Amino acid sequence: MTISGGWRRAAAGAGLLGADGSVRPTIFAEMSALAVRTGAINLGQGFPDEDGPAEVLEAAVAAIRDGENQYPPGTGIPQLRQAVAEHQRRFYGLEVDPDREVLITAGATEAIAATLLALLEPGDEVVTFEPYYDEYGAIISLAGGVHRTVPLEPPGFLPDLDRLRETVTDRTRVILVNTPHNPTGSVLDRATLTAIVELAERHDAVIVTDSVYEHLTFGPEHIPIETLAGARERTVSISSGGKTFNTTGWKVGWLTAPAELVTAVLAVKQFLTYVNGAPFQPAIAAGLRLPDAYFTGIAQALAHKRDVLSDGLRAAGFDVFPSDGTYFVVADAAPLGFPDAVELCRRLPGLAGVVAVPLGAFSRGDYAARTASLVRFAFCKRIDVLEEAAQRLAALPR
Ligand SMILES: Cc1ncc(COP(=O)(O)O)c(C=O)c1O
């Protein structure tokens, strides 16, 4: 039997379709399996190795015990939609209607998928930065869209605005912005965000912003693009509880947008998962209502972790680029005599007992070739784990 259909487009969009038509596992799955097999420290996939706040965990346990175990409402429980609206007001001064302008999703992953599937007609163009979170390529392809990218060059990993202006045209349906940025750790500045809004207005494009690391910045503050003049009415803003509350396995995300856009996305979302995570929704609502000190505290703790790992990488001989946010730091392996990060990452467990991911997993073609020696390391791990990783990396041959 020949199986045709969207799987090919999704796999090709994510760069996973081999010449023989097979789907290769993602580099994240390959590297995590390697970490398990070799007992290496896994600085590849971005998940924390410590639990989040007790109040949040206890709220989920209580919700299960209280019988909140059946389908929640299709748009999410009112308590969580209200908490998202309060969060937008508290941190960004945005007024959001919790009944019409908030949608709870199965992680940011579903919010991104449902939004792109809702908005794209075949042939529509989507502009993202490159490197990019791998889901973007897969879903754009699945929706029959065309993926255009604007490179983020080291060391600052901010876009060239002329290049951005050339890439956004009347064919652009969506400008998909990710800040703070995975995998580079860059945080978009006001000038770049303003240029994006101007371009979206000029070409009548929708802005979709993925800000799952919104609370994890170390210096430059996260500016939600929808706070800029002219942006609000054309922006779908996506976030998630996973990174902020160390609950990546719960998959509770959300989006805020004008009511017509929420309705369009809901039309697709209701046939993807319909709903998810009934007892986790009140728990994430409790998290969003934690005092400001919690949010500043996690950023401070993570900044220290970034420093420990960055210093360790530097001492081991890598060139390390600055990371202003997220869980990640990018380092260049070329000074160590490794021009090919894919090869280095496959050998790293054997050489140093550490797993990392090549930047090429987030890019394609020219960009991947130009940045072939760059590696992404995750620092969302306990300090003792990062110190041990640094010690092991120091043993790398040079
Ligand atoms: C940029 C970005 N967007 C979205 C996601 C997915 O978020 P969630 O786990 O809430 O689906 C991730 C997770 O790594 C991410 O890095």
XYZ file of C-alpha atoms and ligand atoms in Angstrom:
414
model
C 0.000 0.000 0.000
C 1.254 3.468 -0.799
C 0.670 5.952 1.975
C 0.467 9.504 0.780
C -0.714 12.616 2.531
C 0.302 15.257 4.987
C 2.902 13.204 6.846
C 5.294 13.711 3.959
C 4.777 17.446 3.992
C 5.205 17.608 7.780
C 8.358 15.472 7.726
C 9.810 17.373 4.779
C 9.003 20.710 6.452
C 10.873 19.612 9.556
C 13.759 18.322 7.420
C 13.104 14.745 8.523
C 12.245 13.096 5.190
C 15.135 10.945 3.979
C 15.935 10.411 0.276
C 14.369 6.928 0.563
C 11.103 8.392 1.838
C 11.628 7.340 5.450
C 11.075 9.665 8.401
C 14.218 10.088 10.479
C 13.851 10.727 14.206
C 14.463 14.336 15.196
C 17.972 15.127 16.376
C 16.426 15.816 19.833
C 15.072 12.265 20.057
C 18.363 10.865 18.740
C 20.430 12.854 21.242
C 18.141 12.121 24.216
C 18.304 8.389 23.384
C 22.092 8.719 23.209
C 22.117 10.366 26.655
C 20.051 7.505 28.124
C 22.198 4.853 26.406
C 25.523 6.346 27.483
C 24.557 7.860 30.853
C 25.784 11.232 29.567
C 24.499 14.528 31.021
C 21.670 15.631 28.752
C 22.139 19.301 27.832
C 20.341 18.623 24.541
C 16.594 18.797 25.094
C 15.216 21.818 26.969
C 13.525 20.423 30.049
C 14.343 21.301 33.674
C 15.569 18.607 36.073
C 13.820 20.119 39.114
C 10.151 20.411 39.959
C 8.357 23.740 39.855
C 6.748 25.584 42.787
C 4.988 23.445 45.406
C 1.820 25.595 45.211
C 1.456 24.693 41.543
C 2.097 20.970 42.051
C -0.251 20.822 45.042
C -2.994 22.596 43.096
C -2.870 19.840 40.442
C -2.994 17.086 43.089
C -5.928 18.820 44.792
C -7.748 19.206 41.456
C -7.393 15.480 40.739
C -8.666 14.642 44.233
C -11.543 17.117 43.819
C -12.698 15.287 40.722
C -11.607 17.765 38.031
C -10.872 14.835 35.748
C -13.391 15.155 32.911
C -13.398 17.278 29.754
C -12.931 20.949 30.597
C -14.721 23.580 28.439
C -13.439 23.833 24.852
C -11.835 27.228 25.376
C -10.313 26.262 28.756
C -11.614 26.622 32.318
C -12.806 30.168 33.188
C -10.399 30.324 36.139
C -7.349 29.847 33.859
C -8.632 32.203 31.159
C -9.147 34.800 33.891
C -5.630 34.157 35.257
C -4.130 34.627 31.769
C -6.001 37.937 31.412
C -4.760 39.065 34.856
C -1.210 38.054 33.909
C -1.364 40.146 30.718
C -2.560 43.148 32.740
C -0.065 42.698 35.597
C 3.058 42.262 33.482
C 2.240 44.149 30.268
C -0.669 46.519 30.986
C -2.813 44.731 28.376
C -6.584 44.446 28.838
C -7.770 41.092 27.504
C -11.340 39.756 27.640
C -11.017 36.315 29.279
C -14.204 35.045 27.601
C -13.575 36.159 24.021
C -9.847 36.840 23.666
C -8.173 33.893 25.452
C -7.922 30.269 24.341
C -6.300 27.486 26.383
C -4.376 24.948 24.294
C -2.380 21.721 24.595
C 0.902 23.551 25.086
C 2.246 26.282 22.854
C 2.789 23.501 20.313
C -0.937 23.127 19.684
C -1.501 26.877 19.741
C 1.107 27.298 16.974
C -0.269 24.401 14.929
C -3.923 25.443 15.223
C -3.097 29.092 14.442
C -1.110 28.310 11.290
C -3.632 25.710 10.092
C -6.412 28.244 10.682
C -4.760 31.153 8.885
C -2.916 29.677 5.918
C -4.250 28.999 2.438
C -2.024 26.805 0.254
C 0.754 28.961 -1.203
C 0.589 31.622 1.528
C 3.975 32.661 2.815
C 5.097 32.617 6.451
C 8.181 34.574 7.470
C 10.190 33.331 10.465
C 13.689 33.947 11.672
C 16.336 31.290 11.111
C 17.322 29.266 13.096
C 13.748 28.422 14.140
C 11.888 26.055 16.443
C 11.460 22.922 14.337
C 7.653 22.780 14.656
C 7.317 25.930 12.522
C 8.704 24.300 9.374
C 6.583 21.170 9.837
C 3.263 22.954 10.327
C 3.835 25.540 7.587
C 4.487 22.638 5.239
C 1.489 20.640 6.502
C -0.732 23.650 5.848
C 0.636 23.943 2.282
C 2.347 27.227 3.119
C 5.702 28.520 1.930
C 8.379 29.120 4.569
C 10.598 32.203 4.111
C 13.306 32.955 6.645
C 15.401 35.892 7.792
C 18.763 34.830 9.241
C 19.902 35.696 12.758
C 23.655 35.963 12.524
C 26.110 35.413 15.377
C 27.237 36.910 17.667
C 24.093 38.990 18.444
C 21.510 36.843 16.618
C 19.295 39.841 15.772
C 17.813 40.219 12.267
C 19.065 42.642 9.639
C 16.073 44.940 9.162
C 16.691 45.493 5.427
C 16.712 41.750 4.934
C 13.449 41.557 6.893
C 11.895 44.276 4.692
C 12.905 42.382 1.535
C 11.421 39.136 2.793
C 7.992 40.356 3.915
C 5.786 41.023 0.861
C 2.110 41.020 -0.085
C 2.398 37.233 -0.297
C 3.190 37.080 3.428
C 0.191 35.909 5.408
C 1.927 35.437 8.766
C 5.055 36.866 10.395
C 5.913 34.318 13.083
C 8.080 35.875 15.761
C 9.799 33.966 18.566
C 11.223 36.066 21.372
C 13.036 35.252 23.648
C 14.472 33.092 20.908
C 15.075 29.355 20.910
C 17.774 28.264 20.036
C 19.969 31.410 20.166
C 18.869 33.082 23.436
C 18.470 36.473 21.741
C 15.701 38.858 22.840
C 14.217 41.106 20.135
C 14.605 44.829 20.775
C 11.969 47.518 20.319
C 13.382 48.705 16.951
C 13.061 45.224 15.455
C 9.583 44.685 16.862
C 8.472 48.089 15.555
C 9.760 47.199 12.073
C 7.809 43.932 12.201
C 4.583 45.756 13.095
C 5.103 48.297 10.273
C 5.676 45.496 7.776
C 2.641 43.547 8.980
C 0.470 46.640 8.584
C 1.896 47.513 5.156
C 1.359 43.986 3.810
C -1.741 43.127 5.825
C -0.102 40.151 7.548
C -1.019 38.543 10.861
C 1.676 38.558 13.552
C 1.984 35.325 15.509
C 4.303 35.597 18.484
C 5.709 32.634 20.391
C 6.833 33.863 23.804
C 7.069 30.664 25.863
C 10.260 32.042 27.479
C 8.670 35.427 28.301
C 9.740 35.310 31.973
C 13.203 33.912 31.326
C 15.286 36.951 30.345
C 18.594 38.070 31.850
C 18.900 41.797 31.225
C 16.925 43.006 28.220
C 13.226 42.812 29.089
C 10.753 40.878 27.000
C 8.567 43.300 25.037
C 5.298 41.688 23.908
C 4.852 42.851 20.318
C 1.121 43.382 20.865
C 1.923 46.274 23.230
C 3.238 48.301 20.243
C 0.903 50.682 18.406
C -1.015 48.988 15.603
C -0.051 45.444 16.606
C -2.793 44.349 18.960
C -5.545 43.964 16.351
C -3.420 41.683 14.144
C -1.496 39.613 16.709
C -1.959 36.101 18.024
C 0.205 35.903 21.146
C 1.177 32.414 22.308
C 2.690 31.237 25.577
C 2.731 28.242 27.874
C 3.086 27.250 31.514
C 5.735 24.613 30.804
C 8.869 26.766 30.917
C 7.707 29.251 33.569
C 6.599 26.619 36.101
C 8.964 23.723 35.226
C 6.004 21.678 34.025
C 6.904 20.949 30.399
C 5.116 17.578 30.593
C 1.757 19.118 31.485
C 1.287 20.811 28.126
C -0.909 23.676 29.208
C -0.534 26.632 26.868
C -2.665 29.561 25.755
C -3.077 32.268 23.214
C -4.538 35.734 23.389
C -5.829 37.515 20.283
C -8.736 39.629 19.031
C -12.009 37.673 19.252
C -12.280 36.981 15.470
C -8.809 35.446 15.435
C -9.558 33.347 18.540
C -12.713 32.040 16.820
C -10.730 31.106 13.692
C -8.125 29.218 15.728
C -10.754 27.549 17.928
C -12.452 26.165 14.807
C -9.291 24.131 14.139
C -8.200 23.498 17.735
C -11.502 21.826 18.668
C -10.720 19.052 16.168
C -7.061 18.655 17.119
C -7.210 17.903 20.854
C -10.621 19.487 21.639
C -9.360 19.961 25.243
C -6.556 18.769 27.536
C -5.133 18.757 31.031
C -8.286 19.333 33.146
C -6.533 19.143 36.560
C -3.459 20.977 35.305
C -5.426 24.015 34.182
C -6.304 25.239 37.723
C -2.711 24.517 38.752
C -1.293 26.738 36.006
C -3.863 29.387 37.001
C -2.393 29.231 40.529
C 1.081 29.605 39.033
C 0.142 32.663 36.981
C -1.114 34.270 40.204
C 2.149 33.743 42.140
C 3.735 36.961 43.433
C 6.171 38.960 41.271
C 9.069 37.640 43.368
C 8.538 34.167 41.895
C 8.939 35.433 38.334
C 12.029 37.556 39.038
C 13.461 34.689 41.097
C 13.317 32.131 38.283
C 15.025 34.522 35.869
C 17.793 35.265 38.402
C 18.362 31.574 39.134
C 18.509 30.777 35.441
C 20.922 33.658 34.726
C 23.297 32.112 37.261
C 22.960 28.730 35.530
C 23.697 30.366 32.189
C 26.867 31.857 33.665
C 28.049 28.553 35.146
C 27.609 26.721 31.846
C 28.927 29.566 29.665
C 32.080 29.857 31.828
C 32.547 26.088 31.638
C 32.202 26.065 27.860
C 34.676 28.952 27.533
C 37.173 27.186 29.799
C 36.798 24.063 27.634
C 37.807 26.058 24.542
C 34.475 26.919 22.924
C 33.627 30.404 21.668
C 30.449 31.214 23.588
C 27.801 33.645 22.327
C 25.818 35.772 24.770
C 22.420 34.429 25.806
C 19.933 37.036 27.056
C 17.027 34.660 27.603
C 15.524 31.132 27.306
C 17.104 27.892 28.506
C 19.849 27.934 25.878
C 23.307 29.144 24.960
C 25.040 28.714 21.587
C 28.742 27.883 21.401
C 31.165 27.495 18.504
C 33.135 24.248 18.442
C 35.472 25.384 15.621
C 38.218 26.641 17.999
C 38.358 23.102 19.402
C 38.996 21.726 15.925
C 35.406 20.566 15.288
C 34.057 22.237 12.144
C 30.996 19.932 12.077
C 28.660 20.243 15.089
C 26.591 17.220 14.029
C 29.659 15.019 14.199
C 30.776 16.609 17.470
C 27.338 16.068 19.064
C 27.350 12.396 18.053
C 30.820 11.989 19.607
C 30.370 14.246 22.643
C 28.893 11.540 24.957
C 31.970 9.389 24.293
C 34.466 12.240 24.478
C 33.051 14.089 27.494
C 29.886 12.388 28.782
C 27.701 15.316 27.696
C 24.892 15.584 25.136
C 24.116 18.751 23.144
C 22.301 19.597 19.908
C 23.791 21.033 16.694
C 22.310 24.383 15.640
C 21.701 22.796 12.242
C 18.662 21.052 13.785
C 16.948 24.440 13.662
C 17.893 25.525 10.161
C 18.417 24.431 6.601
C 20.455 25.118 3.465
C 22.757 28.112 3.470
C 22.282 29.078 7.081
C 22.979 25.545 8.306
C 26.151 25.429 6.194
C 27.346 28.822 7.461
C 26.789 27.864 11.101
C 27.912 24.228 10.827
C 30.214 24.385 13.856
C 27.637 25.859 16.252
C 26.124 23.841 19.102
C 23.154 24.571 21.390
C 23.526 23.698 25.080
C 20.627 23.762 27.593
C 21.370 25.207 31.039
C 17.957 24.517 32.687
C 19.624 21.917 34.953
C 20.701 21.834 38.610
C 23.887 23.795 39.381
C 25.738 20.634 40.472
C 24.808 18.992 37.149
C 26.084 22.018 35.191
C 29.309 22.083 37.223
C 29.828 18.386 36.553
C 29.158 18.988 32.825
C 31.684 21.857 32.825
C 34.311 19.625 34.429
C 33.713 16.884 31.901
C 33.879 19.324 28.969
C 37.200 20.628 30.277
C 38.623 17.207 29.383
C 37.863 17.658 25.677
C 40.943 17.344 23.465
C 42.163 20.572 21.833
C 10.143 28.353 20.992
C 9.251 27.285 21.513
N 7.945 27.300 21.213
C 7.113 26.366 21.659
C 7.558 25.317 22.452
C 6.590 24.263 22.891
O 5.941 24.616 24.045
P 4.942 23.598 24.771
O 5.781 22.573 25.464
O 4.157 24.456 25.686
O 4.101 22.975 23.717
C 8.905 25.246 22.793
C 9.408 24.130 23.599
O 10.581 23.812 23.616
C 9.775 26.255 22.316
O 11.089 26.237 22.607
